[in-house]
Amino acid sequence: MQEPSNEIALLCMAAQLVLENGGETYRVEETVLRMAKGFGLEDVSVAAFPTSIFVEVGGTARIRRISRRGTDTTRLAQVNDISRRVEHGGMDAAQADQALRQIASGAGVSQPTLILACGLAAASFCLLFGGTLATFAVTFVIGMLVQAVQPLFSRMEMGVLFGNFTGGLLTAILAQAIAALVPYGNVNAAIIGGIMPLLSGLLMTTAVRDTMYGDLVSGIARAVEALLLAASVALGVFVGLKLIAMLGGVML
């Protein structure tokens, strides 16, 4: 059996994986308590926030800073499965450590897959806003290009905000520039569809769920983050439209 301090580190690792991949605050705390029960740990306290995790067991406390956040439901399901297996005695600490490290080191969804998925998502949304098949094709290209530039901001401070701003900017410029060269129909539908993959609807949903579960600090923090991300996209679209207008285009 590992030392309790190592088991506390496992609790923190599991909580960090849940929080980094889009899990709600209550899910983070539930995961920690399940695993602690399986390890036979008593007097466990856990508090999770969007940017930090506090775990205390019998007077020994650990704090983890969360600097990366995203959405990966596959990893959430894997961590949830591990926590339940630990709780019911189907996995010991050493096995849980190995499994959690494999999840943490996993590559996740490949960039080509993300590019294709974002292109399809953007193009599909444009149809909901009155786009034609030609608009679908243009929005598909725009969605892929917007996703292709996102890794450039992944290691920057405030990279998500800058990435969303750039995505909105590129969407507005490309939608109008292509329309000037090859009239394809509804430019508004192309712009709306192009920015939809950038909007943080799931983050806002998580904020509402946190608030409903009584985690007011996390709920408010996530809601503010979602609004900032949406505002950065809107600002990028506005700047793109202005630039095209200044160059002789039509302000939509």
Coordinates of C-alpha atoms in Angstrom, one line a residue:
M1 CA 0.0 0.0 0.0
Q2 CA 1.3 3.4 -0.9
E3 CA 1.9 6.1 1.7
P4 CA -1.2 8.3 2.4
S5 CA 0.6 11.4 0.9
N6 CA 0.9 9.6 -2.4
E7 CA -2.7 8.7 -2.3
I8 CA -3.6 12.4 -1.7
A9 CA -1.5 13.2 -4.7
L10 CA -3.6 10.7 -6.7
L11 CA -6.8 12.5 -5.5
C12 CA -5.4 15.8 -6.7
M13 CA -4.4 14.3 -10.1
A14 CA -7.8 12.9 -10.7
A15 CA -9.5 16.2 -9.6
Q16 CA -7.1 18.2 -11.9
L17 CA -8.0 16.0 -14.9
V18 CA -11.7 16.4 -14.3
L19 CA -11.4 20.2 -13.9
E20 CA -9.0 20.6 -16.9
N21 CA -11.3 18.8 -19.2
G22 CA -14.6 20.6 -18.5
G23 CA -16.0 18.9 -15.5
E24 CA -18.3 20.7 -13.1
T25 CA -17.2 21.6 -9.6
Y26 CA -19.5 19.0 -8.0
R27 CA -18.1 16.3 -10.2
V28 CA -14.5 17.2 -9.2
E29 CA -15.4 16.9 -5.5
E30 CA -17.5 13.7 -6.0
T31 CA -14.5 12.1 -7.8
V32 CA -12.1 12.9 -4.9
L33 CA -14.5 11.6 -2.3
R34 CA -15.2 8.3 -4.2
M35 CA -11.5 7.6 -4.6
A36 CA -10.8 8.6 -1.0
K37 CA -13.4 6.1 0.2
G38 CA -11.8 3.4 -1.9
F39 CA -8.4 4.1 -0.5
G40 CA -9.8 4.0 3.1
L41 CA -9.0 7.6 3.8
E42 CA -11.1 9.4 6.4
D43 CA -11.7 13.0 7.3
V44 CA -11.4 14.2 3.7
S45 CA -12.2 17.7 2.6
V46 CA -12.1 19.1 -0.9
A47 CA -12.8 22.4 -2.5
A48 CA -12.6 23.0 -6.2
F49 CA -12.6 26.2 -8.2
P50 CA -12.0 26.9 -11.9
T51 CA -8.4 27.8 -11.3
S52 CA -7.4 25.8 -8.2
I53 CA -8.1 22.6 -6.2
F54 CA -7.7 22.1 -2.4
V55 CA -7.6 18.6 -0.9
E56 CA -7.1 18.0 2.8
V57 CA -6.9 14.6 4.5
G58 CA -6.3 14.2 8.2
G59 CA -4.4 17.5 8.5
T60 CA -2.4 17.0 5.3
A61 CA -3.3 19.4 2.6
R62 CA -2.5 19.7 -1.1
I63 CA -3.1 22.5 -3.5
R64 CA -3.1 22.3 -7.3
R65 CA -3.1 25.3 -9.6
I66 CA -5.2 24.8 -12.8
S67 CA -3.7 26.7 -15.7
R68 CA -5.2 24.8 -18.6
R69 CA -8.9 24.3 -19.3
G70 CA -10.7 22.7 -22.1
T71 CA -13.4 20.2 -23.0
D72 CA -12.7 16.5 -23.4
T73 CA -15.7 14.2 -22.5
T74 CA -13.6 11.1 -23.3
R75 CA -11.1 11.9 -20.5
L76 CA -13.9 12.8 -18.1
A77 CA -15.5 9.4 -18.7
Q78 CA -12.2 7.6 -18.2
V79 CA -11.5 9.4 -14.9
N80 CA -15.0 8.8 -13.8
D81 CA -14.6 5.1 -14.5
I82 CA -11.3 4.9 -12.6
S83 CA -12.9 6.7 -9.5
R84 CA -15.8 4.2 -9.5
R85 CA -13.5 1.2 -9.8
V86 CA -11.3 2.5 -6.9
E87 CA -14.4 3.1 -4.8
H88 CA -15.6 -0.5 -5.2
G89 CA -12.2 -2.0 -4.7
G90 CA -11.5 -3.0 -8.3
M91 CA -8.4 -0.9 -8.6
D92 CA -5.6 -0.2 -6.1
A93 CA -3.5 3.0 -5.7
A94 CA -0.7 1.8 -8.0
Q95 CA -3.1 0.8 -10.7
A96 CA -5.0 4.1 -10.4
D97 CA -1.8 6.0 -10.6
Q98 CA -0.8 4.3 -13.8
A99 CA -4.2 4.7 -15.4
L100 CA -4.4 8.4 -14.5
R101 CA -0.9 9.1 -15.8
Q102 CA -1.9 7.4 -19.1
I103 CA -4.9 9.7 -19.4
A104 CA -2.9 12.8 -18.6
S105 CA -0.2 11.9 -21.1
G106 CA -2.7 11.0 -23.8
A107 CA -2.6 13.0 -27.0
G108 CA -6.3 13.5 -27.1
V109 CA -8.1 14.4 -30.4
S110 CA -5.6 15.1 -33.2
Q111 CA -5.4 18.5 -34.8
P112 CA -6.5 17.3 -38.3
T113 CA -9.6 15.8 -36.7
L114 CA -10.4 19.0 -34.9
I115 CA -9.9 21.0 -38.1
L116 CA -12.3 18.8 -40.0
A117 CA -14.9 18.7 -37.1
C118 CA -14.8 22.5 -36.7
G119 CA -15.3 23.0 -40.5
L120 CA -18.3 20.7 -40.5
A121 CA -19.8 22.3 -37.4
A122 CA -19.4 25.8 -38.8
A123 CA -20.9 24.8 -42.1
S124 CA -23.8 23.0 -40.5
F125 CA -24.6 26.0 -38.3
C126 CA -24.7 28.3 -41.4
L127 CA -27.5 26.2 -42.8
L128 CA -29.6 27.0 -39.7
F129 CA -29.3 30.7 -40.4
G130 CA -30.4 30.6 -44.1
G131 CA -27.2 29.5 -45.8
T132 CA -27.2 27.8 -49.2
L133 CA -25.0 24.9 -50.3
A134 CA -22.5 27.4 -51.7
T135 CA -22.5 29.1 -48.3
F136 CA -22.0 25.7 -46.7
A137 CA -18.9 25.1 -48.7
V138 CA -17.4 28.6 -48.0
T139 CA -18.2 28.3 -44.2
F140 CA -16.6 24.8 -44.2
V141 CA -13.3 26.3 -45.5
I142 CA -13.5 29.2 -43.0
G143 CA -14.2 26.9 -40.1
M144 CA -11.2 24.8 -40.9
L145 CA -8.9 27.8 -41.3
V146 CA -10.0 29.3 -38.0
Q147 CA -9.3 26.1 -36.2
A148 CA -6.0 25.7 -38.0
V149 CA -4.6 28.9 -36.4
Q150 CA -5.8 28.1 -32.8
P151 CA -2.7 26.1 -31.8
L152 CA -0.6 29.2 -32.4
F153 CA -2.2 30.7 -29.3
S154 CA -2.1 27.7 -27.0
R155 CA 1.1 28.6 -25.2
M156 CA 0.4 32.3 -25.0
E157 CA -0.8 34.2 -21.9
M158 CA -4.5 34.9 -22.5
G159 CA -4.1 32.7 -25.6
V160 CA -7.8 31.6 -25.6
L161 CA -9.0 35.2 -25.7
F162 CA -6.5 36.1 -28.5
G163 CA -7.4 32.9 -30.3
N164 CA -11.1 33.7 -30.2
F165 CA -10.5 37.3 -31.3
T166 CA -8.4 36.1 -34.2
G167 CA -11.0 33.5 -35.1
G168 CA -13.7 36.2 -35.2
L169 CA -11.5 38.5 -37.2
L170 CA -10.6 35.9 -39.8
T171 CA -14.2 34.8 -40.1
A172 CA -15.5 38.3 -40.9
I173 CA -12.6 39.1 -43.3
L174 CA -12.7 35.8 -45.2
A175 CA -16.5 35.7 -45.5
Q176 CA -16.6 39.1 -47.1
A177 CA -13.4 38.7 -49.2
I178 CA -14.6 35.4 -50.7
A179 CA -18.0 37.0 -51.4
A180 CA -16.3 39.9 -53.3
L181 CA -14.5 37.3 -55.5
V182 CA -17.1 34.7 -55.8
P183 CA -20.7 35.7 -54.8
Y184 CA -22.0 32.7 -52.8
G185 CA -25.1 34.1 -51.1
N186 CA -25.7 34.8 -47.5
V187 CA -22.5 36.4 -46.0
N188 CA -24.2 36.8 -42.6
A189 CA -24.9 33.1 -42.4
A190 CA -21.2 32.4 -43.2
I191 CA -20.0 34.7 -40.5
I192 CA -22.4 33.3 -37.9
G193 CA -21.7 29.7 -38.8
G194 CA -17.9 30.4 -38.7
I195 CA -17.9 31.8 -35.2
M196 CA -20.2 29.2 -33.7
P197 CA -17.4 26.6 -32.8
L198 CA -15.6 29.4 -31.0
L199 CA -18.5 30.2 -28.7
S200 CA -18.4 28.7 -25.2
G201 CA -21.9 27.3 -24.8
L202 CA -20.8 24.3 -22.8
L203 CA -18.8 26.6 -20.4
M204 CA -22.0 28.6 -19.8
T205 CA -24.0 25.4 -19.2
T206 CA -21.4 24.3 -16.7
A207 CA -21.6 27.7 -15.0
V208 CA -25.4 27.3 -14.6
R209 CA -25.0 23.8 -13.3
D210 CA -22.4 24.9 -10.7
T211 CA -24.7 27.7 -9.6
M212 CA -27.6 25.3 -9.3
Y213 CA -25.6 23.0 -7.2
G214 CA -24.7 25.8 -4.8
D215 CA -21.1 26.4 -6.0
L216 CA -21.6 30.1 -6.5
V217 CA -18.0 31.2 -6.8
S218 CA -17.3 28.6 -9.5
G219 CA -20.5 29.4 -11.3
I220 CA -19.9 33.1 -11.4
A221 CA -16.3 32.6 -12.4
R222 CA -17.2 30.3 -15.3
A223 CA -20.0 32.6 -16.4
V224 CA -17.7 35.6 -16.5
E225 CA -15.1 33.5 -18.5
A226 CA -17.8 32.4 -21.0
L227 CA -18.9 36.0 -21.5
L228 CA -15.3 37.2 -22.0
L229 CA -14.7 34.5 -24.6
A230 CA -17.9 35.5 -26.4
A231 CA -17.0 39.2 -26.2
S232 CA -13.6 38.5 -27.7
V233 CA -15.2 36.7 -30.7
A234 CA -17.7 39.6 -31.2
L235 CA -14.9 42.1 -31.0
G236 CA -12.9 40.2 -33.6
V237 CA -15.9 40.1 -36.0
F238 CA -16.5 43.8 -35.5
V239 CA -12.9 44.7 -36.3
G240 CA -13.0 42.5 -39.3
L241 CA -16.1 44.1 -40.6
K242 CA -14.6 47.6 -40.0
L243 CA -11.4 46.7 -41.8
I244 CA -13.4 45.4 -44.9
A245 CA -15.5 48.6 -44.8
M246 CA -12.4 50.8 -44.7
L247 CA -11.1 48.9 -47.7
G248 CA -14.2 49.5 -49.7
G249 CA -16.4 46.6 -48.6
V250 CA -19.9 46.9 -47.3
M251 CA -20.5 47.1 -43.6
L252 CA -23.1 44.4 -42.8

